[in-house]
Coordinates of N, CA, C and O in Angstrom, one line a residue:
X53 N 0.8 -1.2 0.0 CA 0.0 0.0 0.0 C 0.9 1.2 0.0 O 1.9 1.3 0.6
X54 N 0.5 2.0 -0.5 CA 1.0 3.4 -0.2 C 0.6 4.4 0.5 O -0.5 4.5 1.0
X55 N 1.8 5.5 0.6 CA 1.4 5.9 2.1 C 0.6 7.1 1.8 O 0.6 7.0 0.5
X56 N 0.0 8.2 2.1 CA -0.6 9.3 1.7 C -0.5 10.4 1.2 O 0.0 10.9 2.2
X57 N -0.4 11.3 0.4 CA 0.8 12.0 0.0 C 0.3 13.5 1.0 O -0.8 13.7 1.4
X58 N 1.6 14.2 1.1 CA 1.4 15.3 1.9 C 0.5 16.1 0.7 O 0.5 15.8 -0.5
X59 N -0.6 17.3 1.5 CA -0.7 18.2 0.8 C -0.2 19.8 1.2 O -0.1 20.2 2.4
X60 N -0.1 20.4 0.2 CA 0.1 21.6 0.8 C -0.5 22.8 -0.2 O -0.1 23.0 -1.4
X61 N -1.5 23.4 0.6 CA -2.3 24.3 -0.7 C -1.5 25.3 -1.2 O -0.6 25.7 -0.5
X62 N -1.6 25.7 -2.3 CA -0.7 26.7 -3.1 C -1.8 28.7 -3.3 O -1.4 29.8 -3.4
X63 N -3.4 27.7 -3.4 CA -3.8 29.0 -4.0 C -5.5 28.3 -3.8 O -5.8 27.2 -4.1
X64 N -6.5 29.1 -3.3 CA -8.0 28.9 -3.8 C -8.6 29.8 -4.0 O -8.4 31.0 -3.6
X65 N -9.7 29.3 -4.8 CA -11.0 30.1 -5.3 C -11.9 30.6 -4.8 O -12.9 30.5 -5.6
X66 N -12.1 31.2 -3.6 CA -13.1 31.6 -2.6 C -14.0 32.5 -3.3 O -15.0 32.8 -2.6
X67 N -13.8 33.0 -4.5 CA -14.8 32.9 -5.1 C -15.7 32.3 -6.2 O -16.6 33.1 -6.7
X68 N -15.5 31.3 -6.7 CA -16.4 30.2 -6.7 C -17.1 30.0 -5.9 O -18.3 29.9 -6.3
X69 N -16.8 29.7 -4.6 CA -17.9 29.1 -4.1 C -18.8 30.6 -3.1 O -19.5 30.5 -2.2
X70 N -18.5 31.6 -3.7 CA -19.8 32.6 -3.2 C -20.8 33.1 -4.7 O -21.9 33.7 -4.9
X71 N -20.0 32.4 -5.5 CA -20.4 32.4 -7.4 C -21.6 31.3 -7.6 O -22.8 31.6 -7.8
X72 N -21.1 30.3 -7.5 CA -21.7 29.2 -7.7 C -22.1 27.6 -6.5 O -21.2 27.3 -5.7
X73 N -23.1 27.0 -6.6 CA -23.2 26.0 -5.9 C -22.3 24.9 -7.0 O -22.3 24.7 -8.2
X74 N -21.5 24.3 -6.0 CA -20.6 23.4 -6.1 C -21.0 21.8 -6.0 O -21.1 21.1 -4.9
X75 N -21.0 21.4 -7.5 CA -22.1 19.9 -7.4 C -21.2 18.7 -7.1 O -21.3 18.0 -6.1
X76 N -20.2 18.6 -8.1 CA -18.9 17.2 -7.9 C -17.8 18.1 -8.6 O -17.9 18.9 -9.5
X77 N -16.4 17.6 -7.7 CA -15.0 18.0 -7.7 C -14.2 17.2 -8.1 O -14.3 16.0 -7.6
X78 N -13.0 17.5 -9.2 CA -12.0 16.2 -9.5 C -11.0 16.8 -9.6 O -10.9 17.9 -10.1
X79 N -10.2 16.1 -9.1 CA -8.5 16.3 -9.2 C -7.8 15.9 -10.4 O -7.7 14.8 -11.0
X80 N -7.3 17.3 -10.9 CA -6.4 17.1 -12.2 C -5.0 17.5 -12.3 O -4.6 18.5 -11.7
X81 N -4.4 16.6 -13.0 CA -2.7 17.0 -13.3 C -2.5 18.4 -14.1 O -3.4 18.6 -14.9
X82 N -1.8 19.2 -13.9 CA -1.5 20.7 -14.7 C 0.0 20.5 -15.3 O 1.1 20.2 -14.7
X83 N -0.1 20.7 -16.8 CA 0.9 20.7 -17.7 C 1.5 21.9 -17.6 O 0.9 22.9 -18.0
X84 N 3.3 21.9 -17.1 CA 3.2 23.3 -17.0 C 5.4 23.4 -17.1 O 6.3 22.8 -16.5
X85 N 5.6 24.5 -18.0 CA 6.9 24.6 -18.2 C 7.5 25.2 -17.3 O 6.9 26.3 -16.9
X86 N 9.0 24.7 -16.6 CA 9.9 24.9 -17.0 C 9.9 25.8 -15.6 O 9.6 25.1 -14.6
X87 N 10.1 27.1 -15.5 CA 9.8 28.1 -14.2 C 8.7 28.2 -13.4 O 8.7 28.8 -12.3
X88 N 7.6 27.5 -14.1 CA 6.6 28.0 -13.6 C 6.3 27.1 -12.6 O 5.6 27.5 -11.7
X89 N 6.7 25.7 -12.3 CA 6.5 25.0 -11.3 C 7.7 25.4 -10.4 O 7.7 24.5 -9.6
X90 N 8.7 26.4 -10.2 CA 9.2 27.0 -8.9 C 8.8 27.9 -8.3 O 9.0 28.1 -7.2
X91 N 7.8 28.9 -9.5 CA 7.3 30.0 -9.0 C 6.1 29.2 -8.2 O 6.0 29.3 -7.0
X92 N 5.3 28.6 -8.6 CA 4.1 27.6 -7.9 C 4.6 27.0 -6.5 O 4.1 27.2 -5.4
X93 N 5.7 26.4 -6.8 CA 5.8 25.9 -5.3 C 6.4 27.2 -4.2 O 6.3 27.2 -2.9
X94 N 6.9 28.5 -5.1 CA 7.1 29.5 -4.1 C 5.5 30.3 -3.4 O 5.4 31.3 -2.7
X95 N 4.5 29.5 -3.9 CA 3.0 29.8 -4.0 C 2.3 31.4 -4.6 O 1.4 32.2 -4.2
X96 N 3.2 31.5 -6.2 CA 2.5 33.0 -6.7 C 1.9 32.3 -7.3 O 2.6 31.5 -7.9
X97 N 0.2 32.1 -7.5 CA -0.8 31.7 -8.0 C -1.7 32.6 -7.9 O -1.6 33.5 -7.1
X98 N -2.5 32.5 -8.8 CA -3.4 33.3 -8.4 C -4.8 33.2 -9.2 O -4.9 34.0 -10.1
X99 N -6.3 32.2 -9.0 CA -7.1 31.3 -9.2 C -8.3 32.4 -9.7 O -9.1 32.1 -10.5
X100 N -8.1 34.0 -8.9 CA -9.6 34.2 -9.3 C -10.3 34.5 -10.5 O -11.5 34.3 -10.5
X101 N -9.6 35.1 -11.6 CA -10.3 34.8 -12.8 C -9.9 34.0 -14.2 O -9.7 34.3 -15.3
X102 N -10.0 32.5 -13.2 CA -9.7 31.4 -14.3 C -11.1 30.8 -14.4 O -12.0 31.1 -13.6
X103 N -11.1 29.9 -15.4 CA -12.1 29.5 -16.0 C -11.5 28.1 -16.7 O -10.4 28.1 -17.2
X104 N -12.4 27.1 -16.8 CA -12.0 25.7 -17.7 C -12.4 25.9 -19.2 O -13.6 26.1 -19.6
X105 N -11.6 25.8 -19.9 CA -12.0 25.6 -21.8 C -12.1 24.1 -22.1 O -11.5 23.3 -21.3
X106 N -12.9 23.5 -23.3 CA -12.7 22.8 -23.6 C -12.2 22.8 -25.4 O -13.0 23.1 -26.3
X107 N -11.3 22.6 -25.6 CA -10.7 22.6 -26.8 C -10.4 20.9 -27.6 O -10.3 19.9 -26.9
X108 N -10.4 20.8 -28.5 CA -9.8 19.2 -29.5 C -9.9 18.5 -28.4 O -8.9 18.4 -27.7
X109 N -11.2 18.0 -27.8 CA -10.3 17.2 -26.8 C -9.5 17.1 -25.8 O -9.2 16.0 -25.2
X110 N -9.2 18.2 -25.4 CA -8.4 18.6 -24.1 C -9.2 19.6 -23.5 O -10.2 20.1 -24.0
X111 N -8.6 19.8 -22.4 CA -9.2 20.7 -21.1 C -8.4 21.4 -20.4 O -7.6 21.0 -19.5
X112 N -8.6 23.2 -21.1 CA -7.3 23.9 -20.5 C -7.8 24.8 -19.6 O -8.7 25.6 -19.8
X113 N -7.2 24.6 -18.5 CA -7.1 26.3 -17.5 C -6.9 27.5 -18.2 O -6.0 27.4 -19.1
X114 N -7.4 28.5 -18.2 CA -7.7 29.9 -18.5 C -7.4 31.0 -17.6 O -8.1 31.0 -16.6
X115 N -6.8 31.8 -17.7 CA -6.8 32.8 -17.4 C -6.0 32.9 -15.5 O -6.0 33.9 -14.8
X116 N -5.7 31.9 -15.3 CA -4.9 31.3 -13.8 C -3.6 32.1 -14.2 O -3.0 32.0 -15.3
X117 N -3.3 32.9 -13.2 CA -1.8 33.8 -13.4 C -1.3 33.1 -12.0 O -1.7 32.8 -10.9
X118 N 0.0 33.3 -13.1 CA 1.6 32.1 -12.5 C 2.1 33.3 -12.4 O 1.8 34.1 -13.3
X119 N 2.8 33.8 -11.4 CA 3.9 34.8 -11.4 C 5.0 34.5 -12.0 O 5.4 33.4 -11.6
X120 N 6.2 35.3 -13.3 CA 7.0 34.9 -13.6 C 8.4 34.5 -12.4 O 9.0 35.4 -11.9
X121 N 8.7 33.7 -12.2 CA 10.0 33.3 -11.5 C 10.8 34.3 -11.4 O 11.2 34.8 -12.5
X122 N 11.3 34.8 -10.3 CA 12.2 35.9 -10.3 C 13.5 35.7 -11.0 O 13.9 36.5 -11.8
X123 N 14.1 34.7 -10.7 CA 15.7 34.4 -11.2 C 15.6 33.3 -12.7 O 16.4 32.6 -13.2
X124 N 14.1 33.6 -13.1 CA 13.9 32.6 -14.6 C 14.5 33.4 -16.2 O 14.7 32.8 -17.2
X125 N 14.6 34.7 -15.8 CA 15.3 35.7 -16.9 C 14.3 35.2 -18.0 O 13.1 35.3 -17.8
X126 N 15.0 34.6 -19.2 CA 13.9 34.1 -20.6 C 13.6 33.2 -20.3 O 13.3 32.5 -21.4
X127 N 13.3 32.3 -19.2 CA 12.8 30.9 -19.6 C 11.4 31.0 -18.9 O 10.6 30.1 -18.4
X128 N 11.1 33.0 -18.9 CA 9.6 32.8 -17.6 C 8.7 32.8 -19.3 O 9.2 33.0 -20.4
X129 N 7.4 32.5 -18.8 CA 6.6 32.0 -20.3 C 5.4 33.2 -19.9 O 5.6 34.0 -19.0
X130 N 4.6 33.3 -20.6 CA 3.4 34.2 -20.2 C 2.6 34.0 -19.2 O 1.8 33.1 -19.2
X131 N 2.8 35.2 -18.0 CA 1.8 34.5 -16.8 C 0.4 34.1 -17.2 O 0.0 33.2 -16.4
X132 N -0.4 34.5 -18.0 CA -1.7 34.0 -18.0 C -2.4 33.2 -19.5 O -3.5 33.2 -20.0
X133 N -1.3 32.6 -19.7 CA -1.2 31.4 -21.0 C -1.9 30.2 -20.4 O -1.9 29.9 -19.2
X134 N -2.5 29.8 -21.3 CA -3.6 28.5 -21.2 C -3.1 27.4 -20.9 O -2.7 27.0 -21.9
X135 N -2.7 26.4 -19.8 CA -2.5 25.2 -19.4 C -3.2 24.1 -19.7 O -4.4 24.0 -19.6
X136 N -2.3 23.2 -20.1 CA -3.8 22.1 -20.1 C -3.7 21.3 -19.1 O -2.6 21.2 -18.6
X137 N -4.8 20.5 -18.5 CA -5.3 20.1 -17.7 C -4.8 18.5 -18.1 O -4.9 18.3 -19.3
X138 N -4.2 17.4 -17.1 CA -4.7 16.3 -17.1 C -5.6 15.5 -16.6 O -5.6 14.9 -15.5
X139 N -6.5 15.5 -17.7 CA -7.3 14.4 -17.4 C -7.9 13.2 -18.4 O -7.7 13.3 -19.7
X140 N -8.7 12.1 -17.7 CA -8.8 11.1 -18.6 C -9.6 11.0 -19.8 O -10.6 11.3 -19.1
X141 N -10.1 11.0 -20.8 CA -10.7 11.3 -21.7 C -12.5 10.9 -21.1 O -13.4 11.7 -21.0
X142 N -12.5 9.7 -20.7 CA -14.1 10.1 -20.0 C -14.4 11.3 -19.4 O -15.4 12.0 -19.6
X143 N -13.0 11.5 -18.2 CA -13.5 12.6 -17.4 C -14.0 13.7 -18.3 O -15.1 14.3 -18.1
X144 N -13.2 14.1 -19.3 CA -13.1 15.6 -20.3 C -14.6 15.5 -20.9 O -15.2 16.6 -21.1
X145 N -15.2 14.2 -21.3 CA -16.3 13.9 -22.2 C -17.7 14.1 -21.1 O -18.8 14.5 -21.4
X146 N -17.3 13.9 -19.7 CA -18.7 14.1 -18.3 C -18.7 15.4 -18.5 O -19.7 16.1 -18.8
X147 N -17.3 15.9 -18.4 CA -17.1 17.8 -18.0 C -18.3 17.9 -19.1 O -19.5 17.9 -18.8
X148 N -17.9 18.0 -20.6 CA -18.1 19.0 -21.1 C -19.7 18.6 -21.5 O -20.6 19.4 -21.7
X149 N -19.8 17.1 -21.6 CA -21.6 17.2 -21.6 C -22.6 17.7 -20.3 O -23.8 18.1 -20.4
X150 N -21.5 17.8 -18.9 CA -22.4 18.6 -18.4 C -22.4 19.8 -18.5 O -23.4 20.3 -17.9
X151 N -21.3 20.8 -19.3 CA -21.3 22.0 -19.3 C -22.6 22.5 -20.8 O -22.9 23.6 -21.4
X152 N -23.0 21.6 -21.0 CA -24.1 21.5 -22.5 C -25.3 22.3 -21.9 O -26.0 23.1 -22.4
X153 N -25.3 21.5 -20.3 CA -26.5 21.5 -19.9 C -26.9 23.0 -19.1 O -26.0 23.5 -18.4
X154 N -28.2 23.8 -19.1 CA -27.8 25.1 -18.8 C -27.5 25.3 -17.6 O -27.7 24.3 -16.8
X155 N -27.0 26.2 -17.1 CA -26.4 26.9 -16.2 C -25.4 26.3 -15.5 O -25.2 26.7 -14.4
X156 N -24.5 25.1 -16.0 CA -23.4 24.4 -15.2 C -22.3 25.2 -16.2 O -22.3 25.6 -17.4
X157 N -21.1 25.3 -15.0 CA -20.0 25.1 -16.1 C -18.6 24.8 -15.1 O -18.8 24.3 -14.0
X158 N -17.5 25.0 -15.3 CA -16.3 24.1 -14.4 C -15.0 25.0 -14.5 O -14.3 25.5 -15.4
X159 N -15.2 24.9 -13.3 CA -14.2 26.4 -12.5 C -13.2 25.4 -11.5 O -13.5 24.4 -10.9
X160 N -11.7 26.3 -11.8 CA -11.1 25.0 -10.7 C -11.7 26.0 -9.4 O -12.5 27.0 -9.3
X161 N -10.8 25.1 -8.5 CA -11.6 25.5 -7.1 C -10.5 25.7 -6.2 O -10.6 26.7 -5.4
X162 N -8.9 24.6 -6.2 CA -7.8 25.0 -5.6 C -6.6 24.4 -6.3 O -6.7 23.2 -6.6
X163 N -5.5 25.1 -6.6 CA -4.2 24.4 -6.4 C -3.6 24.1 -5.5 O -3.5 24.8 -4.5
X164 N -3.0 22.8 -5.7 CA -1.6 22.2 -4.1 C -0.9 21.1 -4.8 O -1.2 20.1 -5.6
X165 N -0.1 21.6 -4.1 CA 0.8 20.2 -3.8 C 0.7 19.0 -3.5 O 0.6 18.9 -2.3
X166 N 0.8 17.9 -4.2 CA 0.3 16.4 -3.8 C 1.5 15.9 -3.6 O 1.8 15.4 -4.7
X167 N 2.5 15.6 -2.6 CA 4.1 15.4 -2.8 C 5.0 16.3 -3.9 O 5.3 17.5 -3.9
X168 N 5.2 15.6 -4.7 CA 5.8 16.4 -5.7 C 5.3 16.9 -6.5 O 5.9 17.7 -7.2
X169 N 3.9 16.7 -6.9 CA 3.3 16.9 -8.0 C 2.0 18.4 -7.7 O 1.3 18.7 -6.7
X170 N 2.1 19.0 -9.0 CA 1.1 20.4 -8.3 C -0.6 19.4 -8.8 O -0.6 18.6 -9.6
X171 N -1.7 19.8 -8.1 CA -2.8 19.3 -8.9 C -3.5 20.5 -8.8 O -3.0 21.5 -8.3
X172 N -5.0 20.5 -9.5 CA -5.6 21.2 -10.1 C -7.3 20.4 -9.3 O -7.6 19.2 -9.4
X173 N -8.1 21.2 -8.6 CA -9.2 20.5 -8.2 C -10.4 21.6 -9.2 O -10.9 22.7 -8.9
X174 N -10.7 20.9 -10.2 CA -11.9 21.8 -10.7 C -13.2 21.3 -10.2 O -13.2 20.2 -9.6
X175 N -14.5 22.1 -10.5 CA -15.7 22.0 -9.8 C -16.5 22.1 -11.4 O -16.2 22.7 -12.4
X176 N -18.1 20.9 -11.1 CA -18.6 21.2 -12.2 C -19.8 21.7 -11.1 O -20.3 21.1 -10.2
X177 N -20.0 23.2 -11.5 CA -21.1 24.2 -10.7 C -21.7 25.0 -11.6 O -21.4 25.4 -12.7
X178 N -22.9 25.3 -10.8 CA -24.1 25.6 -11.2 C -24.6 26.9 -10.7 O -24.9 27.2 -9.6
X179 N -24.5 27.8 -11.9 CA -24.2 29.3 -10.9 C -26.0 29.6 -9.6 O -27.2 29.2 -9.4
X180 N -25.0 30.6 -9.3 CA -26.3 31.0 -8.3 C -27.0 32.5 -8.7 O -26.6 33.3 -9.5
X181 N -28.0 32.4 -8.1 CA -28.9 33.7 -8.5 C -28.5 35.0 -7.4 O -28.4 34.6 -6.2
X182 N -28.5 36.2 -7.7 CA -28.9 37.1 -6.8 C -29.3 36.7 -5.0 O -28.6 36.8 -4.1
X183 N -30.4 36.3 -5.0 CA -31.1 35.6 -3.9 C -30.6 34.6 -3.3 O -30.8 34.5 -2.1
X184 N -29.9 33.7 -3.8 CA -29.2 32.7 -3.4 C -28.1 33.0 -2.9 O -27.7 32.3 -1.9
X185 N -27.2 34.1 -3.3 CA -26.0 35.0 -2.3 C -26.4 35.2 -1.2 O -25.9 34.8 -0.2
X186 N -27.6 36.1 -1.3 CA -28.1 37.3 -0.2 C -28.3 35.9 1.2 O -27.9 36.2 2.3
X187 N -28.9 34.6 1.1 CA -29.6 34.1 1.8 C -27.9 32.9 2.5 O -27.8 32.4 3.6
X188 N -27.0 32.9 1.4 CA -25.9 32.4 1.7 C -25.2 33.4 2.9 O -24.5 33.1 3.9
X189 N -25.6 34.7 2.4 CA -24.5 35.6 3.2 C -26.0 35.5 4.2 O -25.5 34.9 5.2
X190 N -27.0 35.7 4.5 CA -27.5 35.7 5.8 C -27.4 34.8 6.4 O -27.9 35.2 7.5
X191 N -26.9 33.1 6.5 CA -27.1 31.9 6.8 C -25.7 32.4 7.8 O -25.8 32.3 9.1
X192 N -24.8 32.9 7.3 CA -23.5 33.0 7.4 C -23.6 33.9 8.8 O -23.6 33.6 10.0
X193 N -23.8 34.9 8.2 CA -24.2 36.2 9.5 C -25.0 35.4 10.8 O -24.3 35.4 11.8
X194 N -26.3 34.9 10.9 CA -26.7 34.0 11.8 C -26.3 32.8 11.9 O -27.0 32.1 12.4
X195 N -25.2 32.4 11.5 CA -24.4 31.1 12.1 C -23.3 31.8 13.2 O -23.2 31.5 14.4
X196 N -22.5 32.9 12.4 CA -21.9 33.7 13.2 C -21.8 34.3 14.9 O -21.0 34.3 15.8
X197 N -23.6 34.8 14.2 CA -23.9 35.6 16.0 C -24.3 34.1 16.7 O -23.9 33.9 17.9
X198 N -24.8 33.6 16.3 CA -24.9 32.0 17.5 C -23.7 32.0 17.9 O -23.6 32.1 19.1
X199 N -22.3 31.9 17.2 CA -21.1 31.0 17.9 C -20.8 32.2 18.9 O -20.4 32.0 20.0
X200 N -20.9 33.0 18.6 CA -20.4 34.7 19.3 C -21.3 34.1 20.7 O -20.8 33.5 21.7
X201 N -22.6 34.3 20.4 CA -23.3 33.9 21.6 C -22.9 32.7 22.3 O -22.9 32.7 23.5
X202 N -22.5 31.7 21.8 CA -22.4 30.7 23.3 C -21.1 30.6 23.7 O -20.8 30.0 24.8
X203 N -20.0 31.3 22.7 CA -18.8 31.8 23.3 C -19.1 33.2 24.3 O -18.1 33.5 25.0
X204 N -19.9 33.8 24.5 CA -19.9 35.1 25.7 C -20.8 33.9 26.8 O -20.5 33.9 28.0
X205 N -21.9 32.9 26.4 CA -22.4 32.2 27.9 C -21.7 30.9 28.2 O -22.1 30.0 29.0
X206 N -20.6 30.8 27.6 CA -19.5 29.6 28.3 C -18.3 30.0 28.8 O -17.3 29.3 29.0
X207 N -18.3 31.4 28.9 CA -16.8 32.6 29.7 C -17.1 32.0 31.4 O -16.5 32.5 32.3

């Protein structure tokens, strides 16, 4: 058996999940040159306006800015160049027939570290309405003053 691999997050999408309800999550491999997996493990990431493409067959990250590597000189590439994603070809064939269907579509959600390897957790979600924020951020606000409260009657 093998043993578990460490993780260590690099970067998340915290807004995704005030965007959209988040239905199922899969872990994908990120194809990526050369500097850009030192600047990643130094954690310059940056998730909030990326977006999943699907192109020939493949499945690239969009718009995810890599900081160029400080000591990379010419070998930094363009921070916000399209990556492609690994995954299995069923997986890419579920993504993109559920992205057919209305109002889904697939946003990563976090980068990290899996031992040595960076991964990619995208989300196939289903955006939210107006009303569905407002009642997310009040759930939030009254979950809040409860813990406030039985932290001031357990002093």
């Amino acid at each position: 058996m093998s043993k578990p691999k460490d993780t260590r997050l690099i970067s998340q999408n915290k807004k995704a999940y005030h965007d959209y309800f988040i239905e199922e999550t899969i872990q994908a491999g990120i194809s990526l040159i050369g500097t850009e997996v030192k600047s990643m493990r130094a954690g310059r990431c940056n998730l909030k306006e990326s977006y999943i493409v699907f192109e020939e067959g493949s499945a690239f990250i969009s718009g995810m800015h890599v900081s160029p590597y400080e000591f990379g000189n010419v070998f930094n590439r363009d921070p916000v160049r399209k990556r492609r994603l690994l995954l299995h070809k069923s997986q890419i064939n579920k993504l993109r027939g559920a992205v057919t269907k209305e109002g889904y579509t697939v946003v990563p959600v976090r980068v990290y570290l899996a031992g040595s390897l960076i991964k990619v957790d995208i989300a196939l979600a289903k955006g939210k309405k107006l009303y569905d924020k407002r009642d997310d951020l009040a759930k939030k606000a009254q979950r809040r003053e409860a813990e406030k409260e039985f932290k001031i009657r357990n002093l």
